[in-house]
Structure formats: structure tokens, C-alpha cells
PDB file of C-alpha atoms in Angstrom:
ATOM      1  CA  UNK A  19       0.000   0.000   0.000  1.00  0.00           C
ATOM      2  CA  UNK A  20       1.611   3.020  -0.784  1.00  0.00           C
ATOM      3  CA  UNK A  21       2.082   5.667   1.635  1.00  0.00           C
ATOM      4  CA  UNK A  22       3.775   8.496   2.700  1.00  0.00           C
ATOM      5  CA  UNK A  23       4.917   9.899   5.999  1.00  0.00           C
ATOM      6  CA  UNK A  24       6.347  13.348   6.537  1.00  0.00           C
ATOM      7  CA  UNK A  25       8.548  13.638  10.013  1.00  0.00           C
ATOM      8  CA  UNK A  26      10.739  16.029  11.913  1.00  0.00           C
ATOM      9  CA  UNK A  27      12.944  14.706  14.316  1.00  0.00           C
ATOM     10  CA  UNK A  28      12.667  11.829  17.427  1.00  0.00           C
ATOM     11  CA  UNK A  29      14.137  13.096  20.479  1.00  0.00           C
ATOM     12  CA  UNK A  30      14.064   9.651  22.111  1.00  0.00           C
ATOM     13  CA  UNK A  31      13.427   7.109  19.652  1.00  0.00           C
ATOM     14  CA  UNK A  32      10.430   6.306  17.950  1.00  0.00           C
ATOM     15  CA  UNK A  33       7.344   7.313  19.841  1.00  0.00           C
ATOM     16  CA  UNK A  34       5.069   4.529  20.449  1.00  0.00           C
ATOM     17  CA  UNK A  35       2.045   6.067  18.179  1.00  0.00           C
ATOM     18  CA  UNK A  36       4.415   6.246  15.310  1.00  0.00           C
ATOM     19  CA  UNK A  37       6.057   2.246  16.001  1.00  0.00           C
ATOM     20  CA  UNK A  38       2.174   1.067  15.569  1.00  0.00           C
ATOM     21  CA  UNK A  39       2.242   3.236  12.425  1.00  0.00           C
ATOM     22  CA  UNK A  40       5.048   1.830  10.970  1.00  0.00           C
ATOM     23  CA  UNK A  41       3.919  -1.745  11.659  1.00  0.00           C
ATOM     24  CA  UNK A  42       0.586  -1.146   9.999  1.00  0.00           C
ATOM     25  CA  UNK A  43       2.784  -0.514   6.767  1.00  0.00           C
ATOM     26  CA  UNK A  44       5.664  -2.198   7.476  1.00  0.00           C
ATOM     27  CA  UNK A  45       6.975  -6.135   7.648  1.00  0.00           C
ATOM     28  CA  UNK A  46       9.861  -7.787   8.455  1.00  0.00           C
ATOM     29  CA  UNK A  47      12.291  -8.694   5.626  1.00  0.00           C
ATOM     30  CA  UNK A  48      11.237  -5.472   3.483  1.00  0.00           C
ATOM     31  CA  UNK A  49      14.187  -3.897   1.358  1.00  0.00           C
ATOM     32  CA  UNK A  50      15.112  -0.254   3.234  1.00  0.00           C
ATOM     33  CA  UNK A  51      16.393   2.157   0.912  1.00  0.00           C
ATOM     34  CA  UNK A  52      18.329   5.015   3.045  1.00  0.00           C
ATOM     35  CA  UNK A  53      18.566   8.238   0.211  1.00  0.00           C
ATOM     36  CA  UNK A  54      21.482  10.621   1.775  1.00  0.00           C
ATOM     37  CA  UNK A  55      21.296  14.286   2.026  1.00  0.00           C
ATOM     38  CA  UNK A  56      24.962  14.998   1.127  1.00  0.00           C
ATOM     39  CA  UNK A  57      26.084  12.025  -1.575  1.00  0.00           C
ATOM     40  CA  UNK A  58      29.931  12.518  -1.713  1.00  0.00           C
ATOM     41  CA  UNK A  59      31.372  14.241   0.969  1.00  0.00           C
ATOM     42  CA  UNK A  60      30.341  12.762   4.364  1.00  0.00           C
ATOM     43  CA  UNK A  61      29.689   9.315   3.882  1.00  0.00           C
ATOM     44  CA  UNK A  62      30.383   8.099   7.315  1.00  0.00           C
ATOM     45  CA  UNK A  63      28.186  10.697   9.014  1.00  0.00           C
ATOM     46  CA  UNK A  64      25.571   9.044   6.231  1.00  0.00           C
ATOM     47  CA  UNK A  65      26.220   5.588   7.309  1.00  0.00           C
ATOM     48  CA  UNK A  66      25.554   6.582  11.560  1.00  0.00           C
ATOM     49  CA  UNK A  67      22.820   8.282  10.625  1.00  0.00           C
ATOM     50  CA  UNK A  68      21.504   5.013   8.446  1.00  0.00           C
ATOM     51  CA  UNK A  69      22.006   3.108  11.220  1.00  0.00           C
ATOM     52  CA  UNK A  70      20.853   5.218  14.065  1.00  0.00           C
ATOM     53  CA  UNK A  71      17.795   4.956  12.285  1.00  0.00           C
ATOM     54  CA  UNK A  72      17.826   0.927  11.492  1.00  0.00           C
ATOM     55  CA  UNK A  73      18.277   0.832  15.411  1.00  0.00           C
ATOM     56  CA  UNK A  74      15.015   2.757  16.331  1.00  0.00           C
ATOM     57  CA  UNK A  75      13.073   0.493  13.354  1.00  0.00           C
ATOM     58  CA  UNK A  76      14.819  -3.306  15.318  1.00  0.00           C
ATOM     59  CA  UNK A  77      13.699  -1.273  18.610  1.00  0.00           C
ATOM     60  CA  UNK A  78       9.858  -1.291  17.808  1.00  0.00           C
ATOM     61  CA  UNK A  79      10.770  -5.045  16.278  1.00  0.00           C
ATOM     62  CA  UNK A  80      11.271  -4.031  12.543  1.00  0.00           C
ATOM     63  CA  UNK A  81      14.154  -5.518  11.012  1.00  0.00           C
ATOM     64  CA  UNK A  82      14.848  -5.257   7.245  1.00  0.00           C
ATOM     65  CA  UNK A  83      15.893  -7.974   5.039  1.00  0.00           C
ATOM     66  CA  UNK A  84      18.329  -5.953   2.837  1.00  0.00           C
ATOM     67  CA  UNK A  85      19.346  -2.118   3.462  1.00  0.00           C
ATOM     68  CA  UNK A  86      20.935  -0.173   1.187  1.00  0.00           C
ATOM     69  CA  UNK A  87      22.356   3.565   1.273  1.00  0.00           C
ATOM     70  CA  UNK A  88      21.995   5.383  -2.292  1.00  0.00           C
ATOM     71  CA  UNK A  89      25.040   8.436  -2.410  1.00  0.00           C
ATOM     72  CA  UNK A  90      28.023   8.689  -4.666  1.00  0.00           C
ATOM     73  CA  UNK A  91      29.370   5.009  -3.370  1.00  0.00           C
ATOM     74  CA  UNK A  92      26.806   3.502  -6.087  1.00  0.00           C
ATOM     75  CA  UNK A  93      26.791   5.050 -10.134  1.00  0.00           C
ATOM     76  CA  UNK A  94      23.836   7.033 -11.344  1.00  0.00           C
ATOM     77  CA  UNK A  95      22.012   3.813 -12.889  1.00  0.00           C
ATOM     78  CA  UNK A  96      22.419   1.456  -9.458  1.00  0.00           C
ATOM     79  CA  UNK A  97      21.410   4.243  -7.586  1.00  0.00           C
ATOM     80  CA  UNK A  98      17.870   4.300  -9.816  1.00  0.00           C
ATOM     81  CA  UNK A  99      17.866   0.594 -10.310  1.00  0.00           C
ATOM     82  CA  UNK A 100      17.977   0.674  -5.828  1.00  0.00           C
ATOM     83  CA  UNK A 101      15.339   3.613  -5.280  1.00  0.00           C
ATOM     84  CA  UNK A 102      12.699   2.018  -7.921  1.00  0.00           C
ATOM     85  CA  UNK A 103      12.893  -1.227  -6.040  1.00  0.00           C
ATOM     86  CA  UNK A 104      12.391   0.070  -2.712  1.00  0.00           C
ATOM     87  CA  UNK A 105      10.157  -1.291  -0.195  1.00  0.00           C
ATOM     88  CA  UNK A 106      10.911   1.174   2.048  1.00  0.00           C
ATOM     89  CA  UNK A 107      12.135   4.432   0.699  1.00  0.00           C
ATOM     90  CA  UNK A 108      13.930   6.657   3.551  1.00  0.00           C
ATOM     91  CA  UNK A 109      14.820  10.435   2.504  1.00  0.00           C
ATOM     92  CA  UNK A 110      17.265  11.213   4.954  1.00  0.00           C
ATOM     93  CA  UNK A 111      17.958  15.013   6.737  1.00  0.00           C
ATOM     94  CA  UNK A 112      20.517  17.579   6.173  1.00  0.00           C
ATOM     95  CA  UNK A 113      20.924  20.534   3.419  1.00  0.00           C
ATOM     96  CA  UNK A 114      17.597  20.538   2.030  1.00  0.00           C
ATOM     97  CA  UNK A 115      18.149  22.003  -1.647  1.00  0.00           C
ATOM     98  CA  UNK A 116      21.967  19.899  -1.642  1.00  0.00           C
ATOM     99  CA  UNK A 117      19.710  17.416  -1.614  1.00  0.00           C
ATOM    100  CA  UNK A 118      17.183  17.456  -4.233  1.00  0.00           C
ATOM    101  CA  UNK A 119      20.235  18.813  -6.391  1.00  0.00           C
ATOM    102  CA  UNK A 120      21.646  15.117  -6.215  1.00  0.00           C
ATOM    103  CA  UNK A 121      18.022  14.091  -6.228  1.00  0.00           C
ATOM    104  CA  UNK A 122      18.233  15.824  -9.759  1.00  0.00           C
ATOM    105  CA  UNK A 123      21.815  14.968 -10.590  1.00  0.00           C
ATOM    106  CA  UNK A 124      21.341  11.262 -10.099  1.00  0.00           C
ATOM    107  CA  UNK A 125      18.147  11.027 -12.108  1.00  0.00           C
ATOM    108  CA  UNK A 126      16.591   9.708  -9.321  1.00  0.00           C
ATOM    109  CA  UNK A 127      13.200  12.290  -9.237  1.00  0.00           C
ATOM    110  CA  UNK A 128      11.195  10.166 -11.569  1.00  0.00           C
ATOM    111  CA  UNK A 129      11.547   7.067  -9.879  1.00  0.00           C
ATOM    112  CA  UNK A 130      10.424   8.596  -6.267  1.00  0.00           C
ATOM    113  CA  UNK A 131       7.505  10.042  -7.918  1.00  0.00           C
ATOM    114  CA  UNK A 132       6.547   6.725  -9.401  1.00  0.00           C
ATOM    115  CA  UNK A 133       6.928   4.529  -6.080  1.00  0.00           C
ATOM    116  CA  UNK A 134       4.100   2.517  -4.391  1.00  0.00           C
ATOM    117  CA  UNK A 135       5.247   1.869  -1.596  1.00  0.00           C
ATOM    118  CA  UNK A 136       6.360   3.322   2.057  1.00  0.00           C
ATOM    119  CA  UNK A 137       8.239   6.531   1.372  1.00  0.00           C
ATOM    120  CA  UNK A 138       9.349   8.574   4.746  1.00  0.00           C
ATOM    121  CA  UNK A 139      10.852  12.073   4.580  1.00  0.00           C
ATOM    122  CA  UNK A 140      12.849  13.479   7.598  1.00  0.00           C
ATOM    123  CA  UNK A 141      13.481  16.986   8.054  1.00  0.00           C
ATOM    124  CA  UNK A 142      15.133  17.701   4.981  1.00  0.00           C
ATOM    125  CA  UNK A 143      13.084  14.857   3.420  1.00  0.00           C
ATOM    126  CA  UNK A 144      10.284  16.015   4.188  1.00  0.00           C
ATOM    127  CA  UNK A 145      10.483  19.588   3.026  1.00  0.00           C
ATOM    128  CA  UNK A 146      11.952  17.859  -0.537  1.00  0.00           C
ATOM    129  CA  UNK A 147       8.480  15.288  -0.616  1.00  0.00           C
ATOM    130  CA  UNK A 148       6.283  18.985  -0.884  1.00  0.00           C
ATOM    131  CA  UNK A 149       5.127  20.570  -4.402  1.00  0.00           C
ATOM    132  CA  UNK A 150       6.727  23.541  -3.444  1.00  0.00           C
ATOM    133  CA  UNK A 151       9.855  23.039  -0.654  1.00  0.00           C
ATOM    134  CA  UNK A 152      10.202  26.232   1.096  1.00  0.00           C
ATOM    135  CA  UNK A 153      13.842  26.207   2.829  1.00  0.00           C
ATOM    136  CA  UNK A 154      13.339  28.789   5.703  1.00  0.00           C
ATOM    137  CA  UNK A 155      15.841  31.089   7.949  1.00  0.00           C
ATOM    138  CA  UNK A 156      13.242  29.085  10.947  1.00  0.00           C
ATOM    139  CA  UNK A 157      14.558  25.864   9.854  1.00  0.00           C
ATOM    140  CA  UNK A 158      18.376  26.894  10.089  1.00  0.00           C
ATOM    141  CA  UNK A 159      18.665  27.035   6.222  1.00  0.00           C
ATOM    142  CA  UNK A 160      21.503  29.516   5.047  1.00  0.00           C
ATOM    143  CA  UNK A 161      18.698  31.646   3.028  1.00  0.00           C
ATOM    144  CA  UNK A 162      14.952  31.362   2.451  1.00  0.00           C
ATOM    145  CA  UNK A 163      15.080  29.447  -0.917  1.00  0.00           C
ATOM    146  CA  UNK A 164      11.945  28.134  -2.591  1.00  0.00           C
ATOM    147  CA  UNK A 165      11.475  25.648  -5.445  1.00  0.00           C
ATOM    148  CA  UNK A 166       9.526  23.184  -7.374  1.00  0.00           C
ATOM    149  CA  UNK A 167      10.310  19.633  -5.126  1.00  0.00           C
ATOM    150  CA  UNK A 168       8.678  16.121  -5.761  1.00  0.00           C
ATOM    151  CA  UNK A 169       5.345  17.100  -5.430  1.00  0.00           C
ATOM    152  CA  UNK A 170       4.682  13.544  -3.388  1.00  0.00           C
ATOM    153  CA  UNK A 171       1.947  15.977  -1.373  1.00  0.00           C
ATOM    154  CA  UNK A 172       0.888  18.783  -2.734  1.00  0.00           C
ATOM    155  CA  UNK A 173       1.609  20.716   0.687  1.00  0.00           C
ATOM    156  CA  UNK A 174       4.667  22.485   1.947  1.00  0.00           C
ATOM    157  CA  UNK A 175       5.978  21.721   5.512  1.00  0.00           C
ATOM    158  CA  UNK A 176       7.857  23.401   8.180  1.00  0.00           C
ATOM    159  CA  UNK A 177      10.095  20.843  10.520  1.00  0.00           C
ATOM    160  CA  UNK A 178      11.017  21.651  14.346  1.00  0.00           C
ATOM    161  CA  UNK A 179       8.369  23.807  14.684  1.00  0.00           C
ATOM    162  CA  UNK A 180       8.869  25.420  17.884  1.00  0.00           C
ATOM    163  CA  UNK A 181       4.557  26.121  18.291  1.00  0.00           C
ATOM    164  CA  UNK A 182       5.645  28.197  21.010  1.00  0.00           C
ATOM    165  CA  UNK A 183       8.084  30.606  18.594  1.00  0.00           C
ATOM    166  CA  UNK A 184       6.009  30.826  15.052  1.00  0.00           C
ATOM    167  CA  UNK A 185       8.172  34.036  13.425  1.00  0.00           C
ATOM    168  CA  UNK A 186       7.097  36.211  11.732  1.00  0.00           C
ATOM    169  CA  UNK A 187       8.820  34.723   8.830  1.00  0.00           C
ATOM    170  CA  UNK A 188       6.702  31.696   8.645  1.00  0.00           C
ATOM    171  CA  UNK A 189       3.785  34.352   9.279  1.00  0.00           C
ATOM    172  CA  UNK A 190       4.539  36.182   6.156  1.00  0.00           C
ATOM    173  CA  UNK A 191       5.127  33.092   4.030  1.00  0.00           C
ATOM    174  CA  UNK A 192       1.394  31.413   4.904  1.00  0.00           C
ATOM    175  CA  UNK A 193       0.207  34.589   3.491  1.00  0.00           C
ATOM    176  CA  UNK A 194       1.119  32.752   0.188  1.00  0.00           C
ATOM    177  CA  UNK A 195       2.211  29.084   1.294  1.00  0.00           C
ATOM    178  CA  UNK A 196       0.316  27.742   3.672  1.00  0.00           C
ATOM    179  CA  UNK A 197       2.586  25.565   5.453  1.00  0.00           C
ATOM    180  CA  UNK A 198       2.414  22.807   7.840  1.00  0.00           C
ATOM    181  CA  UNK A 199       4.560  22.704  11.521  1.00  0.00           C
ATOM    182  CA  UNK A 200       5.938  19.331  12.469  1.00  0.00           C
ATOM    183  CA  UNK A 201       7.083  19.777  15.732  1.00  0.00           C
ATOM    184  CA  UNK A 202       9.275  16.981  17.238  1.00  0.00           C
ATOM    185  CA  UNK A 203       8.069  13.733  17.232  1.00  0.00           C
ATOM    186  CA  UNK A 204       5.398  14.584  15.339  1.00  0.00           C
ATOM    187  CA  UNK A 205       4.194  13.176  11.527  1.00  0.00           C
ATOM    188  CA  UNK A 206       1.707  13.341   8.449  1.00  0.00           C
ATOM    189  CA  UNK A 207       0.567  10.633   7.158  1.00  0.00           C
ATOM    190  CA  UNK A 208      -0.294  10.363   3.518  1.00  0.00           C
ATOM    191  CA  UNK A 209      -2.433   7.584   1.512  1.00  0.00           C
ATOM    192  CA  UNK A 210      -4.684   7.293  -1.174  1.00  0.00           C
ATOM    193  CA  UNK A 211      -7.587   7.318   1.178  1.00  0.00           C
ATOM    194  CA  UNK A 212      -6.572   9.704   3.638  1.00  0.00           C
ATOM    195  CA  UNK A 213      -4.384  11.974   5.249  1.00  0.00           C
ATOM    196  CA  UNK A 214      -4.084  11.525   9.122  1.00  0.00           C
ATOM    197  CA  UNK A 215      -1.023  13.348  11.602  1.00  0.00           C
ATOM    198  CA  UNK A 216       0.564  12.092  15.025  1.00  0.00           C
ATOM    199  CA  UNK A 217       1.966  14.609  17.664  1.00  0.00           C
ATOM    200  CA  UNK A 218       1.835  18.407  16.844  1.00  0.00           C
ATOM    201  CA  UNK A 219       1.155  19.586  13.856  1.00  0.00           C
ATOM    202  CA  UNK A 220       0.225  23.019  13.216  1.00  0.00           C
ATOM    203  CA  UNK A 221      -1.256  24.237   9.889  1.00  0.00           C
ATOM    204  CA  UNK A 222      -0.374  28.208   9.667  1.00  0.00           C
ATOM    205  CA  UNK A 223      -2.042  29.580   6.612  1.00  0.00           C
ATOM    206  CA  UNK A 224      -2.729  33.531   5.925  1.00  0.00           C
ATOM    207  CA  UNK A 225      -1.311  34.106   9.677  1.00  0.00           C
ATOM    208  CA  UNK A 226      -3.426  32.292  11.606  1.00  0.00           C
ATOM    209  CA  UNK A 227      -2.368  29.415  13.105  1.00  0.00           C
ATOM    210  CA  UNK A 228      -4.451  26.275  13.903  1.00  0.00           C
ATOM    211  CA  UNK A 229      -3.535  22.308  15.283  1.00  0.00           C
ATOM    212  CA  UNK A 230      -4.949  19.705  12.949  1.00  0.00           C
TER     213      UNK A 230
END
């Protein structure tokens, strides 16, 4: 069943609404697919973040039958040939437009857009899985950049949304973008037949500012 989940960050793991989400969607023995931020420069900081991430998945009694980290260590073609035949499809954090520039680079836009399956965006991710990715000061980008992204939802999200600091940058963006606030250990869930959230989210649209 395809699906897609939009995150933030886990301060502590994997909270125990989002395990039961990920087993509804989730099996044992399913091919993980970790898509780096950065592709050639820090692949070690890639691989602890891959498996920081495997850990909280074994925690919650997920464990994958083949995992497999797409940056510059595989060419163009195996890294297509490894994203189209994803079970699990895991866009990673970091530098948000870095990012969909090797997205681009790699030729590797077309296949996310055409998978079926589980596709999870963190942080950085997440932002990249909008329509329209808006890369805020907020967010500790080096410059507000916005741009055409996958277009997986056709929403735009804020990650680490403080709901207790909304600035008045965000405010003035919603007056054209409404945008949606993960906060930590928070999520959107995306299928064909609905669209459900865990945690705090916040949709801020035209200034005003309401939980969903």
C-alpha cells in the first residue's frame, strides 16, 4: 500500500504512536532504501545516521531484510535501479536544496515520484516530498530558498516547529504558502484514502495558526 509519511525529528526514539504506524505498513524482511542528504562528501556521518535509524526500526521489532544507502558510493544507474525497487524508501535530513540537487543529478526524481510503496521524509526529506519546498531562515537554512520539489503531497511543511516561537517569517510566508509545523516527534501521514497526523502539527495559513 503506498504511503507516505512526513517527520521532523525523534528526540528519544520512535514514539510509540508512530512504532504502531510503521507496523501497519511495514513487515519484516522489506528492502530499506536510506537516500542521503549529502552524496559525496560525508559518507560516514551518512552511514551513523543510516544506522541510528535501522536501530530505532529493530527497537519497535522491525528488522529489514536488505538495506541499502543510495550516495556517490553507487553510479547514477544502481542508484535508480535501488530507489525504484524500494520497499521502504527513507529520505534522509541535512541541506535541504543539496539534496534534491543530487536528487536531480542522479536522475533519481522520476523514480520517487513513481513509487508505491512506504516513502518517509525526515526533516530535509520532508520539506523535498512537498510541491513547493520552502527552505526557511526558521529551519536553520543559510537563506529562504523556494522551489519546485517532488510534489509527493501537494503541501509544503515546516520541521522543528517550535509552536511556542512561530516568526514572523513563517507568518509572512502562509500569506502565500500555507505551510504545515511538524514539531518533534510529530508526523503526516499520507495515503490514497486519507491523510491523518501524530503529535503536533500546526497548519499556519494567511497568519493564523491552527492544530490539525
Amino acid at each position: 500500500m503506498m504511503v507516505k509519511i512526513l517527520t521532523s525529528g525523534f528526540t528519544n526514539g520512535f514514539t510509540d504512536d508512530f512504532n504502531k504506524l510503521l507496523k501497519n505498513y511495514i513487515k519484516t524482511g522489506m528492502n530499506f532504501v536510506f537516500v542521503a542528504s549529502e552524496f559525496e562528501n560525508i559518507h560516514e556521518k551518512t552511514d551513523w545516521y543510516c544506522n541510528h535509524f535501522l536501530k530505532m526500526f529493530s527497537d519497535c521489532g522491525i528488522t529489514f531484510g536488505k538495506v541499502e544507502v543510495v550516495d556517490s558510493r553507487m553510479s547514477r544507474e544502481t542508484a535508480q535501479d535501488t530507489v525504484k525497487n524500494a520497499d521502504v524508501l527513507w529520505l534522509s535530513g541535512g541541506d535541504t536544496p543539496i539534496q534534491f540537487g543530487y536528487l536531480e543529478s542522479y536522475g533519481l526524481i522520476q523514480y520517487i515520484r513513481e513509487q508505491k510503496n512506504v516513502i518517509i521524509g525526515m526533516s530535509a526529506g520532508s520539506i523535498n516530498m512537498a510541491k513547493t519546498a520552502i527552505c526557511t531562515l526558521t529551519c536553520q537554512h543559510n537563506k529562504l530558498e523556494i522551489y519546485e520539489a517532488l510534489g509527493l503531497v501537494e503541501f509544503s511543511v515546516e520541521p522543528h516547529l517550535d509552536k511556542d516561537n512561530i516568526t514572523e517569517e513563517l507568518l509572512v510566508l502562509s500569506e502565500k504558502y500555507p505551510l504545515y509545523g511538524i514539531c518533534e516527534d510529530s508526523a503526516i501521514i499520507c495515503t490514497e484514502a486519507k491523510t491523518s497526523y501524530i503529535g503536533d502539527v500546526f497548519l499556519i495559513d494567511n497568519r493564523q495558526i491552527t492544530r490539525v
